[in-house]
Short mmCIF file of C-alpha atoms and ligand atoms in Angstrom, two decimals:
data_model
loop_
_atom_site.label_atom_id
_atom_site.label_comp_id
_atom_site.label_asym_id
_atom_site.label_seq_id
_atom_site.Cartn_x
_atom_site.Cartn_y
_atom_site.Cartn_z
CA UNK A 1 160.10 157.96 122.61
CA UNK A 2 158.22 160.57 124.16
CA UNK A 3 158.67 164.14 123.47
CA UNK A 4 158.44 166.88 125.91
CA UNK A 5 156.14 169.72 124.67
CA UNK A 6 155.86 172.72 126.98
CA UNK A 7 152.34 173.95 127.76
CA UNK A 8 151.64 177.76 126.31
CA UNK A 9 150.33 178.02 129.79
CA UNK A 10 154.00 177.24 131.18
CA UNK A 11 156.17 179.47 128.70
CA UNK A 12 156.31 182.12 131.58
CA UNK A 13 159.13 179.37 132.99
CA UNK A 14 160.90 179.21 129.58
CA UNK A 15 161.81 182.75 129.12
CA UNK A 16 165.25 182.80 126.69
CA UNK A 17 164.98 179.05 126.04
CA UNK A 18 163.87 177.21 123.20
CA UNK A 19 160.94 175.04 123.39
CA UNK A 20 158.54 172.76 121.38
CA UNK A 21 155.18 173.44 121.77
CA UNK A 22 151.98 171.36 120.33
CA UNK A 23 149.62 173.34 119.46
CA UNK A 24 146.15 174.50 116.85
CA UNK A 25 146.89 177.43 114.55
CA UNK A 26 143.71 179.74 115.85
CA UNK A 27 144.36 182.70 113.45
CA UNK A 28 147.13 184.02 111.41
CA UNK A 29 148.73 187.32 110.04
CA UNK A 30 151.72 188.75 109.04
CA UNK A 31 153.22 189.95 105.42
CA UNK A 32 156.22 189.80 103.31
CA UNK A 33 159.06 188.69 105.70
CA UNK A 34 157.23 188.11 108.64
CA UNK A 35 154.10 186.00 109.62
CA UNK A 36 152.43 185.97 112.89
CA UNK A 37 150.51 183.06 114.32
CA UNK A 38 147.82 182.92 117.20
CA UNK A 39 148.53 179.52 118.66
CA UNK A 40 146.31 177.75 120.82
CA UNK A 41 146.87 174.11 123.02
CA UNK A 42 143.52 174.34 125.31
CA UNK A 43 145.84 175.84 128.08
CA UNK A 44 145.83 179.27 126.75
CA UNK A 45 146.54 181.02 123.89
CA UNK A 46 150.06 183.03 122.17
CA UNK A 47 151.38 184.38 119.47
CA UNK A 48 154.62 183.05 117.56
CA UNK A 49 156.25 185.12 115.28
CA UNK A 50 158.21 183.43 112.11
CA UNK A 51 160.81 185.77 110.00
CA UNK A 52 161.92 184.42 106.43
CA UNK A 53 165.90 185.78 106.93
CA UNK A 54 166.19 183.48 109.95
CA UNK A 55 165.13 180.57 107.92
CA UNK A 56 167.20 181.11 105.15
CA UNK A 57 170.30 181.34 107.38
CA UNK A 58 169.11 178.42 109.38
CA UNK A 59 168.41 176.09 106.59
CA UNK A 60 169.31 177.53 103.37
CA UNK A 61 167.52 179.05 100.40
CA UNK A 62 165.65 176.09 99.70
CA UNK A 63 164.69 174.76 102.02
CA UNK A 64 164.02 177.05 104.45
CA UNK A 65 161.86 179.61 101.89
CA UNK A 66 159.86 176.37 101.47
CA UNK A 67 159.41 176.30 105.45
CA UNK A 68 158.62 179.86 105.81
CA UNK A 69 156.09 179.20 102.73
CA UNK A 70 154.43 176.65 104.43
CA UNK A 71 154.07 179.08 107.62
CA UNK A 72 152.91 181.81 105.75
CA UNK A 73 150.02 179.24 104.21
CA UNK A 74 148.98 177.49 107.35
CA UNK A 75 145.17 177.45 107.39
CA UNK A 76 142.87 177.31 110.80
CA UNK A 77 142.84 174.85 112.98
CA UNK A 78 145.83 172.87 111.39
CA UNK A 79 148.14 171.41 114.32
CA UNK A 80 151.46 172.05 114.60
CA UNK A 81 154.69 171.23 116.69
CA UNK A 82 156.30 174.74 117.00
CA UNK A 83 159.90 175.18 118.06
CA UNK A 84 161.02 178.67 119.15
CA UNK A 85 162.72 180.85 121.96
CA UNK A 86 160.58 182.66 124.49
CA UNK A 87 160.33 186.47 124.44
CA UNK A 88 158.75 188.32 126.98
CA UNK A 89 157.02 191.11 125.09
CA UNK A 90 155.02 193.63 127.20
CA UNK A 91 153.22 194.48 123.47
CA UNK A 92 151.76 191.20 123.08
CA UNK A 93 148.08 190.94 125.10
CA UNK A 94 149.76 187.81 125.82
CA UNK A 95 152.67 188.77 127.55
CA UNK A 96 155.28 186.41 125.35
CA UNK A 97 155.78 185.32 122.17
CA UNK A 98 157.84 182.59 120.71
CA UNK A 99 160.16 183.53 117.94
CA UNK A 100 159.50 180.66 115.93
CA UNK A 101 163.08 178.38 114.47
CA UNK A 102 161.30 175.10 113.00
CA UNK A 103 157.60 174.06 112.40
CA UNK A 104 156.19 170.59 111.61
CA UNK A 105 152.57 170.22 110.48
CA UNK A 106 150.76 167.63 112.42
CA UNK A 107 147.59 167.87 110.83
CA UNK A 108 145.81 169.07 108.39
CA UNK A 109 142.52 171.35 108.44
CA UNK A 110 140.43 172.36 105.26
CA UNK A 111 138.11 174.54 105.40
CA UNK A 112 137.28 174.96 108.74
CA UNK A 113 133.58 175.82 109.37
CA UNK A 114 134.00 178.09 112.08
CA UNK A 115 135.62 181.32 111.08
CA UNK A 116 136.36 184.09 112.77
CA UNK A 117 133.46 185.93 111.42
CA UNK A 118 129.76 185.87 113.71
CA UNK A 119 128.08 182.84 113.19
CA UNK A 120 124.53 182.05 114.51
CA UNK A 121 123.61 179.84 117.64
CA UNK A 122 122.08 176.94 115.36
CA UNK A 123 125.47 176.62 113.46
CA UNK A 124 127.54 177.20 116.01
CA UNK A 125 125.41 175.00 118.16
CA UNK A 126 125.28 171.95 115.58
CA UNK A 127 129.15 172.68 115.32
CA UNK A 128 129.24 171.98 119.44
CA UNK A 129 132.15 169.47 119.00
CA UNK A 130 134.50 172.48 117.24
CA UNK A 131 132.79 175.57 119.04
CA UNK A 132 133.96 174.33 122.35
CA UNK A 133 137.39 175.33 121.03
CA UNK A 134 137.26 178.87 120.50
CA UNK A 135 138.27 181.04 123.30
CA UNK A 136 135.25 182.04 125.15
CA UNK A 137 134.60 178.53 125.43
CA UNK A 138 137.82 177.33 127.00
CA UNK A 139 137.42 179.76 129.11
CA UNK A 140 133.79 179.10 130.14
CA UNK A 141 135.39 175.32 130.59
CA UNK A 142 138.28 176.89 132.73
CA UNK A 143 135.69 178.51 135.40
CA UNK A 144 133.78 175.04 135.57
CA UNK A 145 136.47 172.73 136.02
CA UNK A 146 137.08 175.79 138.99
CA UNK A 147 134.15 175.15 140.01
CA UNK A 148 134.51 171.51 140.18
CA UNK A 149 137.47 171.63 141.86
CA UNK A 150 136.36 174.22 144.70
CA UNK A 151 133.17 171.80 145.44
CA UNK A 152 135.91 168.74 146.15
CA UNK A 153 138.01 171.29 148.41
CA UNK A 154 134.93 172.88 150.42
CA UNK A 155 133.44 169.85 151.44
CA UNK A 156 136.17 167.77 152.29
CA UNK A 157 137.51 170.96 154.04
CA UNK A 158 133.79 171.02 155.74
CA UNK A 159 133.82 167.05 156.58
CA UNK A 160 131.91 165.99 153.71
CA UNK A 161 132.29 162.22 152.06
CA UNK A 162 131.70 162.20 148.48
CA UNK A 163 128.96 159.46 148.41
CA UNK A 164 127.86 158.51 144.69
CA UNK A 165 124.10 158.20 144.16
CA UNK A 166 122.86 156.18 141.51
CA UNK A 167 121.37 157.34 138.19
CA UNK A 168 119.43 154.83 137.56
CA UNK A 169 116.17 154.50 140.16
CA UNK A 170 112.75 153.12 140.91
CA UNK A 171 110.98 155.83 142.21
CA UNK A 172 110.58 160.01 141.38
CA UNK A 173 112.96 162.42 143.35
CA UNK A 174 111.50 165.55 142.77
CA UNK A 175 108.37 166.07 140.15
CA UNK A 176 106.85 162.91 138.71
CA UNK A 177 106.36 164.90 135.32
CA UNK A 178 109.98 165.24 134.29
CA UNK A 179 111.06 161.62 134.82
CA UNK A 180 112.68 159.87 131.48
CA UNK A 181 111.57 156.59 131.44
CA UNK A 182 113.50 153.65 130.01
CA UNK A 183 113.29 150.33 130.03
CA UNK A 184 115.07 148.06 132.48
CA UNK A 185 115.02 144.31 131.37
CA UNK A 186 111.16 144.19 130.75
CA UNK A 187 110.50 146.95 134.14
CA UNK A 188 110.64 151.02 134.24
CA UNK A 189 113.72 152.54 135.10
CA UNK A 190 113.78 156.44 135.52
CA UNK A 191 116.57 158.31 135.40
CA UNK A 192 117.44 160.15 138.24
CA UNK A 193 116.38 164.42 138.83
CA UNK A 194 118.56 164.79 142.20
CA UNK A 195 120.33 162.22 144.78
CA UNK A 196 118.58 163.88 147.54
CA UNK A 197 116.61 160.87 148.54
CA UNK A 198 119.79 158.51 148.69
CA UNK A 199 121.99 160.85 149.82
CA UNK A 200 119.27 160.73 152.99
CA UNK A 201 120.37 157.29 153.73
CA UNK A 202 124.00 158.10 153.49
CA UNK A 203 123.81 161.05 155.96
CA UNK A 204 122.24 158.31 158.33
CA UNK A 205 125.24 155.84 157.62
CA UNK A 206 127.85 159.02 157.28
CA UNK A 207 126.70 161.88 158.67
CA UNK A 208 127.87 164.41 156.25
CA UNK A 209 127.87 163.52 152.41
CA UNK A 210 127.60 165.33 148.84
CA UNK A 211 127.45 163.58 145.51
CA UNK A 212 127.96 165.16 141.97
CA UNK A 213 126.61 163.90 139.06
CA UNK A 214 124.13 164.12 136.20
CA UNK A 215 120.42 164.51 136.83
CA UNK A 216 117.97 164.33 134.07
CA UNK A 217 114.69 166.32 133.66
CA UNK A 218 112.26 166.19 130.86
CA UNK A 219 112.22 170.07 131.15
CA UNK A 220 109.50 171.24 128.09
CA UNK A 221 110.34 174.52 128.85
CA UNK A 222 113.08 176.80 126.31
CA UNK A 223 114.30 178.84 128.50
CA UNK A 224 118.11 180.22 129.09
CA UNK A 225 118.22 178.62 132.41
CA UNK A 226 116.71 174.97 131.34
CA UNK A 227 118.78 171.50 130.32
CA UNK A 228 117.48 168.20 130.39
CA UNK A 229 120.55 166.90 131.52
CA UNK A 230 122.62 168.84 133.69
CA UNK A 231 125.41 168.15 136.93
CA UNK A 232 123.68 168.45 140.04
CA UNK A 233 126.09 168.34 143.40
CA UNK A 234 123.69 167.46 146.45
CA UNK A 235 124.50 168.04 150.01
CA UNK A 236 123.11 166.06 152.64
CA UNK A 237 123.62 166.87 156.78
CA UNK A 238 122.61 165.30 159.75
CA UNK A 239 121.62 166.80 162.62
CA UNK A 240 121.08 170.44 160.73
CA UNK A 241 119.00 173.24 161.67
CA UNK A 242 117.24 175.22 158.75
CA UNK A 243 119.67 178.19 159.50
CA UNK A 244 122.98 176.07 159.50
CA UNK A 245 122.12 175.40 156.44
CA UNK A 246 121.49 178.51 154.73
CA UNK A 247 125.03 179.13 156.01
CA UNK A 248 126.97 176.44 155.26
CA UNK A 249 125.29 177.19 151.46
CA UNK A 250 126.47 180.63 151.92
CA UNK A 251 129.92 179.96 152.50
CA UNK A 252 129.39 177.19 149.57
CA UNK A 253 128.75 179.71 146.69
CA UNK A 254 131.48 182.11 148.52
CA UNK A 255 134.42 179.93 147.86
CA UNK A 256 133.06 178.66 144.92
CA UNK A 257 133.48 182.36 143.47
CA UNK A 258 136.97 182.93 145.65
CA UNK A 259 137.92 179.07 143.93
CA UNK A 260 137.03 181.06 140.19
CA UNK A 261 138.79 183.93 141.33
CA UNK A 262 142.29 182.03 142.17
CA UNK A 263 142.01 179.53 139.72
CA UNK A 264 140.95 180.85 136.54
CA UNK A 265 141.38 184.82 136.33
CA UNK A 266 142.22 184.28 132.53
CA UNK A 267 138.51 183.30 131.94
CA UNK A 268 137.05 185.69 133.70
CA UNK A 269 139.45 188.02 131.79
CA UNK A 270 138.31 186.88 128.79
CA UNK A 271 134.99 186.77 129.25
CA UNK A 272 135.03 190.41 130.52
CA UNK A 273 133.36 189.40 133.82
CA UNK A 274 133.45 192.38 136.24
CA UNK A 275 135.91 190.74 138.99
CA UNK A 276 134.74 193.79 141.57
CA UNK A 277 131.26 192.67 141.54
CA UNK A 278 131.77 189.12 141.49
CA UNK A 279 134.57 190.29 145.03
CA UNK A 280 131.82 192.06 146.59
CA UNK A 281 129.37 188.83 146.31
CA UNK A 282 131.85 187.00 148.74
CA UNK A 283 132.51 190.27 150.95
CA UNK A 284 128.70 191.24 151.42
CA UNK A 285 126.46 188.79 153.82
CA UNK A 286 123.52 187.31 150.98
CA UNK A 287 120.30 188.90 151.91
CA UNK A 288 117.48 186.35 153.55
CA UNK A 289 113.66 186.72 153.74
CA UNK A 290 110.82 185.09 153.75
CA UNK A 291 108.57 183.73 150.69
CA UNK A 292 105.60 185.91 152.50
CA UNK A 293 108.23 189.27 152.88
CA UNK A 294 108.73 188.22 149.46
CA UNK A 295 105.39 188.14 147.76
CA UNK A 296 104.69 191.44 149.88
CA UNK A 297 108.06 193.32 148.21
CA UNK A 298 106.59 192.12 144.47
CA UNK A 299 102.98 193.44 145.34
CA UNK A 300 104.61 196.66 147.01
CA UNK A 301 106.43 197.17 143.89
CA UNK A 302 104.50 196.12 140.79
CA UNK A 303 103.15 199.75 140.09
CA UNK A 304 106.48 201.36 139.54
CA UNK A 305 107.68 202.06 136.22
CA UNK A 306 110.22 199.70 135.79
CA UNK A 307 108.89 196.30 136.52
CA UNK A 308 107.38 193.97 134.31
CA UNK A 309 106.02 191.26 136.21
CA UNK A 310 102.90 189.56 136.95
CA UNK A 311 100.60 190.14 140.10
CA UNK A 312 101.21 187.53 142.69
CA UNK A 313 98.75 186.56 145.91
CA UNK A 314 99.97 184.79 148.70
CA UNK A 315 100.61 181.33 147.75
CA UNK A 316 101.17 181.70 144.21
CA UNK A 317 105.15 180.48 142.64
CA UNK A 318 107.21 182.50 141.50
CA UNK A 319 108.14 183.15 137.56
CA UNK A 320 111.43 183.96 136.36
CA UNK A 321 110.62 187.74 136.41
CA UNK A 322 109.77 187.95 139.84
CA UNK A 323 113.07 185.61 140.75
CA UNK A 324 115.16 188.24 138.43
CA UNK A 325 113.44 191.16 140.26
CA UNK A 326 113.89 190.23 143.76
CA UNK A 327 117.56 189.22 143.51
CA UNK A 328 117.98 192.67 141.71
CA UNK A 329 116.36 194.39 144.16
CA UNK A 330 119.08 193.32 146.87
CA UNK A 331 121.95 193.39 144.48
CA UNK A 332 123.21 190.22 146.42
CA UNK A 333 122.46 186.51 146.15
CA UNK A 334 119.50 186.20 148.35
CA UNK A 335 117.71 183.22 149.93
CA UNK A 336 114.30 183.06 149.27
CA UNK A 337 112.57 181.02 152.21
CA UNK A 338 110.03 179.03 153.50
CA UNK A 339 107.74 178.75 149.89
CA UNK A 340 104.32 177.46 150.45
CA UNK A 341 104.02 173.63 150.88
CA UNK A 342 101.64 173.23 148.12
CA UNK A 343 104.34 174.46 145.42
CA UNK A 344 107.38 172.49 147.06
CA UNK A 345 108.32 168.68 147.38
CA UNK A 346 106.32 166.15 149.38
CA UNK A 347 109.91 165.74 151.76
CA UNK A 348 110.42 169.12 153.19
CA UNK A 349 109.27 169.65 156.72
CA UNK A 350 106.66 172.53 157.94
CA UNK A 351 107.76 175.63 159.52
CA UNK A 352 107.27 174.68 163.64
CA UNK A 353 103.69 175.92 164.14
CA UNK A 354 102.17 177.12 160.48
CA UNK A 355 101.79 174.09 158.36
CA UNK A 356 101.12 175.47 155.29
CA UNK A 357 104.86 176.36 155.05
CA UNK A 358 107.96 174.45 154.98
CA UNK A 359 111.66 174.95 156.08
CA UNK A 360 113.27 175.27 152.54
CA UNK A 361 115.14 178.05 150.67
CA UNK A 362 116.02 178.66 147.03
CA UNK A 363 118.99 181.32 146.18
CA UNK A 364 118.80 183.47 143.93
CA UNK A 365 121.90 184.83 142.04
CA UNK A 366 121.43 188.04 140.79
CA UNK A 367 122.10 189.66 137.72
CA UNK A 368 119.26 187.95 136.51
CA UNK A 369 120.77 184.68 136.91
CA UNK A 370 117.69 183.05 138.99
CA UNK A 371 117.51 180.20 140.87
CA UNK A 372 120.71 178.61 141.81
CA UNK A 373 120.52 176.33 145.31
CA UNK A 374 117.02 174.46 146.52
CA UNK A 375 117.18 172.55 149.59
CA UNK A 376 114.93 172.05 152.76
CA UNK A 377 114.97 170.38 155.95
CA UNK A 378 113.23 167.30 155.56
CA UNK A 379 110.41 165.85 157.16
CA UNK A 380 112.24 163.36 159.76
CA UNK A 381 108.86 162.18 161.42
CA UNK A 382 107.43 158.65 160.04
CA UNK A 383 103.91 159.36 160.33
CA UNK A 384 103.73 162.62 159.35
CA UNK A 385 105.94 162.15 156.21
CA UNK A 386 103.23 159.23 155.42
CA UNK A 387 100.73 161.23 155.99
CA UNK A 388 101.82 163.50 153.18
CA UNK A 389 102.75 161.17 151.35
CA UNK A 390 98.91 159.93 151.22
CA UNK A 391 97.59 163.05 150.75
CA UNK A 392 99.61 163.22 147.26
CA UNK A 393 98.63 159.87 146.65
CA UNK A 394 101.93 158.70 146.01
CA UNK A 395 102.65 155.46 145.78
CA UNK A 396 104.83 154.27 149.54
CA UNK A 397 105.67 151.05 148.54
CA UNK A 398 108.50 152.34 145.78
CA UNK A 399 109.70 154.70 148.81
CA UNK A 400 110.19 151.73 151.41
CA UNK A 401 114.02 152.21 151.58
CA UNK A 402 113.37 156.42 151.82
CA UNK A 403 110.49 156.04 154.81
CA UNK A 404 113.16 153.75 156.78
CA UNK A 405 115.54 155.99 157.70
CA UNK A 406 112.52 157.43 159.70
CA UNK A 407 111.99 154.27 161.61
CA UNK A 408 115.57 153.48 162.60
CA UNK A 409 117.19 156.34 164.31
CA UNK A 410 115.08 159.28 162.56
CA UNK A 411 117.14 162.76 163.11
CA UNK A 412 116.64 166.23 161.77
CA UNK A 413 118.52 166.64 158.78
CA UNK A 414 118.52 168.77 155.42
CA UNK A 415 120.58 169.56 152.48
CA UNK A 416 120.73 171.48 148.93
CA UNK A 417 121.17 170.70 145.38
CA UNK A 418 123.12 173.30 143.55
CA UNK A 419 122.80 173.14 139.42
CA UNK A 420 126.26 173.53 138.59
CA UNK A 421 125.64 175.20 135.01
CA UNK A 422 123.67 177.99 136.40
CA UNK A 423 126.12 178.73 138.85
CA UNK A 424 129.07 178.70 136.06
CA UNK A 425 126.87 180.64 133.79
CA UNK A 426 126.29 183.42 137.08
CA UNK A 427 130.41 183.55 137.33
CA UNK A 428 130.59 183.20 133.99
CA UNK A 429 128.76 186.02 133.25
CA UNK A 430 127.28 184.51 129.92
CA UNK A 431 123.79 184.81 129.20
CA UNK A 432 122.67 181.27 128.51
CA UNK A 433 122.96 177.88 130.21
CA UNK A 434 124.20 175.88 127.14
CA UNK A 435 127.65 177.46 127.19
CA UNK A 436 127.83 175.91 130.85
CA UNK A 437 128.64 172.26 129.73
CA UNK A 438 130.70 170.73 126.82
CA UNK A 439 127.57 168.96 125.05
CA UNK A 440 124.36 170.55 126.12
CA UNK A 441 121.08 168.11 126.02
CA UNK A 442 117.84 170.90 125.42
CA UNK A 443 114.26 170.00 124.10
CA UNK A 444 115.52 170.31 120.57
CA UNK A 445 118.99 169.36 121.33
CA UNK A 446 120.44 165.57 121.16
CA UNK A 447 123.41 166.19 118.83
CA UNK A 448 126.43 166.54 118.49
O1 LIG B 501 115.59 172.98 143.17
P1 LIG B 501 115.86 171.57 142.74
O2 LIG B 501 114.81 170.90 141.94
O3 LIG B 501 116.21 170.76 144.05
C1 LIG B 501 116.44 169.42 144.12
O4 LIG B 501 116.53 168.68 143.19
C2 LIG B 501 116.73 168.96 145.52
N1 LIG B 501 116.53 167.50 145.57
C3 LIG B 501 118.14 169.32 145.88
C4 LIG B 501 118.48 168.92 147.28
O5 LIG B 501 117.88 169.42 148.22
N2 LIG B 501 119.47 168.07 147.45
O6 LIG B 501 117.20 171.55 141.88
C5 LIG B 501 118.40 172.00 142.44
C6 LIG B 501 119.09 172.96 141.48
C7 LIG B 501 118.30 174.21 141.14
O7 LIG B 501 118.41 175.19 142.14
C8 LIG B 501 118.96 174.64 139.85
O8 LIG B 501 120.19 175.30 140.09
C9 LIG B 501 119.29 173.32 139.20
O9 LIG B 501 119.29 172.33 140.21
N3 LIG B 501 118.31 172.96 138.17
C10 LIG B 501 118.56 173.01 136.84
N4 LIG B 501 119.64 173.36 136.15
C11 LIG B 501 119.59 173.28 134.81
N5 LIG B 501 118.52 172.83 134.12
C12 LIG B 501 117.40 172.45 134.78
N6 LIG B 501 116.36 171.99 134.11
C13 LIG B 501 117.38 172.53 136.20
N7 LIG B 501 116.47 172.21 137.17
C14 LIG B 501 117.06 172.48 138.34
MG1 LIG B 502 114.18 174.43 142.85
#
């Protein structure tokens, strides 16, 4: 008994032809005679047109005034199964339009809380579970399931396994201060901020291997760029130098734009995202330097009239305004490298000959967008990686498994976690991070 309904997406193929379509009335208009609908099915949107004399003929005074009555009165958001013939219509910012024979109402909606007038974030944010259909935010869905889909292709293009780390853990990836805790039969569990460290031990076993999956921080911080949960894809690479790296990331972020760009020009239509710009990230090289170039550029340039930052000495971290003003500055995604050991992870390796830096890079999108990629080259040597692991005063015996892979067959080897949120919201072109995933988890944010 199943019924075939076309996809609005698909309706290009069904030009002439009459087809049933499933799909949410989004808005509606029309008078007298005629009534026009805005249908949506998650695929894309349309517009069907209804005219009373057709349904008259069709299915006599009656009965077919009571069908173009019940058109005419359809309120938002009440599904419907929509028969019609496709018309191409060049008028339409949709390109067809279905000239609408028979309508069934699937379900009903009363008074549906999102109108089309402006709402606020808090509503529209408490309303999560309805927001996510309006348009902007299929769309915003649209470039990350692009996004998804262009990680999968690069690496398995680039020789990658997909090797699943695990969420729960024993032991702190990155920053001891934003582990959740939870309890795990009577012992602490934390839930996991990156699946660098395992993905270590599968580019021993594999040699080149990326995972995807949620991390969890317990971020204080309310900023545009922060979630407490968000889906982290790791990278992992044996046998890497620092500057393979930086280009294998390059060409990452390249045909993860390019994978936007073929797969979901709708969105970015949508969303008004300047394509041009977004083309000339993939056809311009990113720009590199130095943490120390860096820190000289913001110093250099903290007179002039338009910057707003704070002074910065050598050794300091960076803020958001300094991240936002150096990636304007180049007008290109630009890796920011070798940061101060001090302010990075206890697992990245020193720069050959000045240990108080390490081989690591963060890019920065610009735009504003910030931070995007961190990764490093990490310390393959056993006893200097316990060394600095006893100068933190961190506790070896829950990193057993991690200091291993330095004792059996040790090689150099580095990787990079990209937060994929940030990078939809940078293609995206919206201006805060909880657009960037269907239920966003915040500081003040555990429902819907
Ligand atoms: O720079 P991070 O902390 O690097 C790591 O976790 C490494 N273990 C990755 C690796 O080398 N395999 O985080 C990586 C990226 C950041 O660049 C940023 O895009 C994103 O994760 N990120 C966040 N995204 C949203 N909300 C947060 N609170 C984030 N914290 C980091
Ligand atoms: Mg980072």
């Amino acid at each position: 008994m199943s019924k075939k309904f076309v996809s609005i997406r698909d309706v290009k193929d069904h030009v002439g032809q009459e087809v049933t379509i499933g799909a949410w009335v989004a808005n509606k208009s029309g008078k007298g005679k005629i009534a026009f609908l805005q249908l949506r099915d998650g695929t894309a949107y349309f517009q069907a047109v209804a005219f009373k004399p057709n349904f008259l003929e069709k299915f006599g005074e009656t009965e077919g005034a009571a069908k173009f009555e019940t058109i005419k009165k359809l309120s938002q958001e009440t599904s419907v199964e929509v028969t019609g013939i496709v018309k191409e219509d060049e008028r339409s910012k949709f390109g067809y339009e279905l000239d609408i024979t028979d309508l069934q109402v699937i379900g009903h909606s009363v008074d549906y809380p999102i109108t089309p007038k402006e709402h606020g974030t808090d509503f529209l944010m408490d309303h999560r579970h309805l927001w996510l259909r309006s348009r902007k935010q299929m769309a915003i869905m649209q470039i990350r399931n692009a996004i998804i889909y262009a990680t999968y292709e690069f690496f398995d293009q680039n020789g990658f396994i997909k090797f699943d780390s695990p969420i729960l853990s024993g032991n702190a990836a990155e920053d001891s201060t934003e582990l959740f805790e939870t309890d795990y039969f009577g012992n602490t569990a934390y839930l996991s901020q990156s699946g660098q460290l395992y993905l270590e031990a599968g580019a021993m076993a594999l040699g080149r291997v990326f995972d995807f999956g949620p991390v969890f921080r317990a971020e204080k911080s309310k900023t545009r760029r922060h979630l407490t949960e968000f889906w982290m894809m790791d990278a992992e690479y044996s046998f890497l130098s620092h500057e393979e790296s930086l280009d294998l990331q390059e060409a990452y972020v390249k045909a993860l734009i390019q994978g936007v760009l073929d797969r979901a020009p709708q969105a970015l239509e949508i969303l008004e995202r300047d394509v041009e710009l977004l083309k000339s990230y993939i056809a311009e090289p990113f720009k590199r330097i130095s943490y120390d170039e860096a820190i000289d550029l913001l110093q250099a340039h903290e007179q002039d009239a338009d910057t707003d930052y704070e002074h910065l000495e050598h050794g300091d971290d960076f803020g958001s305004p300094h991240e936002t003003w150096i990636s304007n500055h180049f007008g290109v995604p630009t890796f920011v490298t070798n940061y101060p050991a001090a302010i990075k992870a206890f697992y990245m390796k020193p720069v050959p000959g000045n240990p108080e830096r390490v081989l690591c890079a963060d890019l920065l999108a610009p735009e504003g967008y910030g931070e995007i990629i961190g990764g490093s080259i990490r310390e393959d040597d056993y006893a200097a990686l316990v060394a600095k692991m006893d100068e933190l005063g961190m506790d070896k015996s829950e990193y057993e498994f991690y200091l291993d892979l330095r004792k059996y067959g040790s090689v150099p080897h580095g990787g990079f976690g990209i937060g994929i949120e940030r990078m939809v919201t940078f293609v995206a072109g919206t201006k805060h991070i909880r657009e960037a995933i269907p239920f966003p988890r915040m500081l003040h944010r555990l429902r819907p």
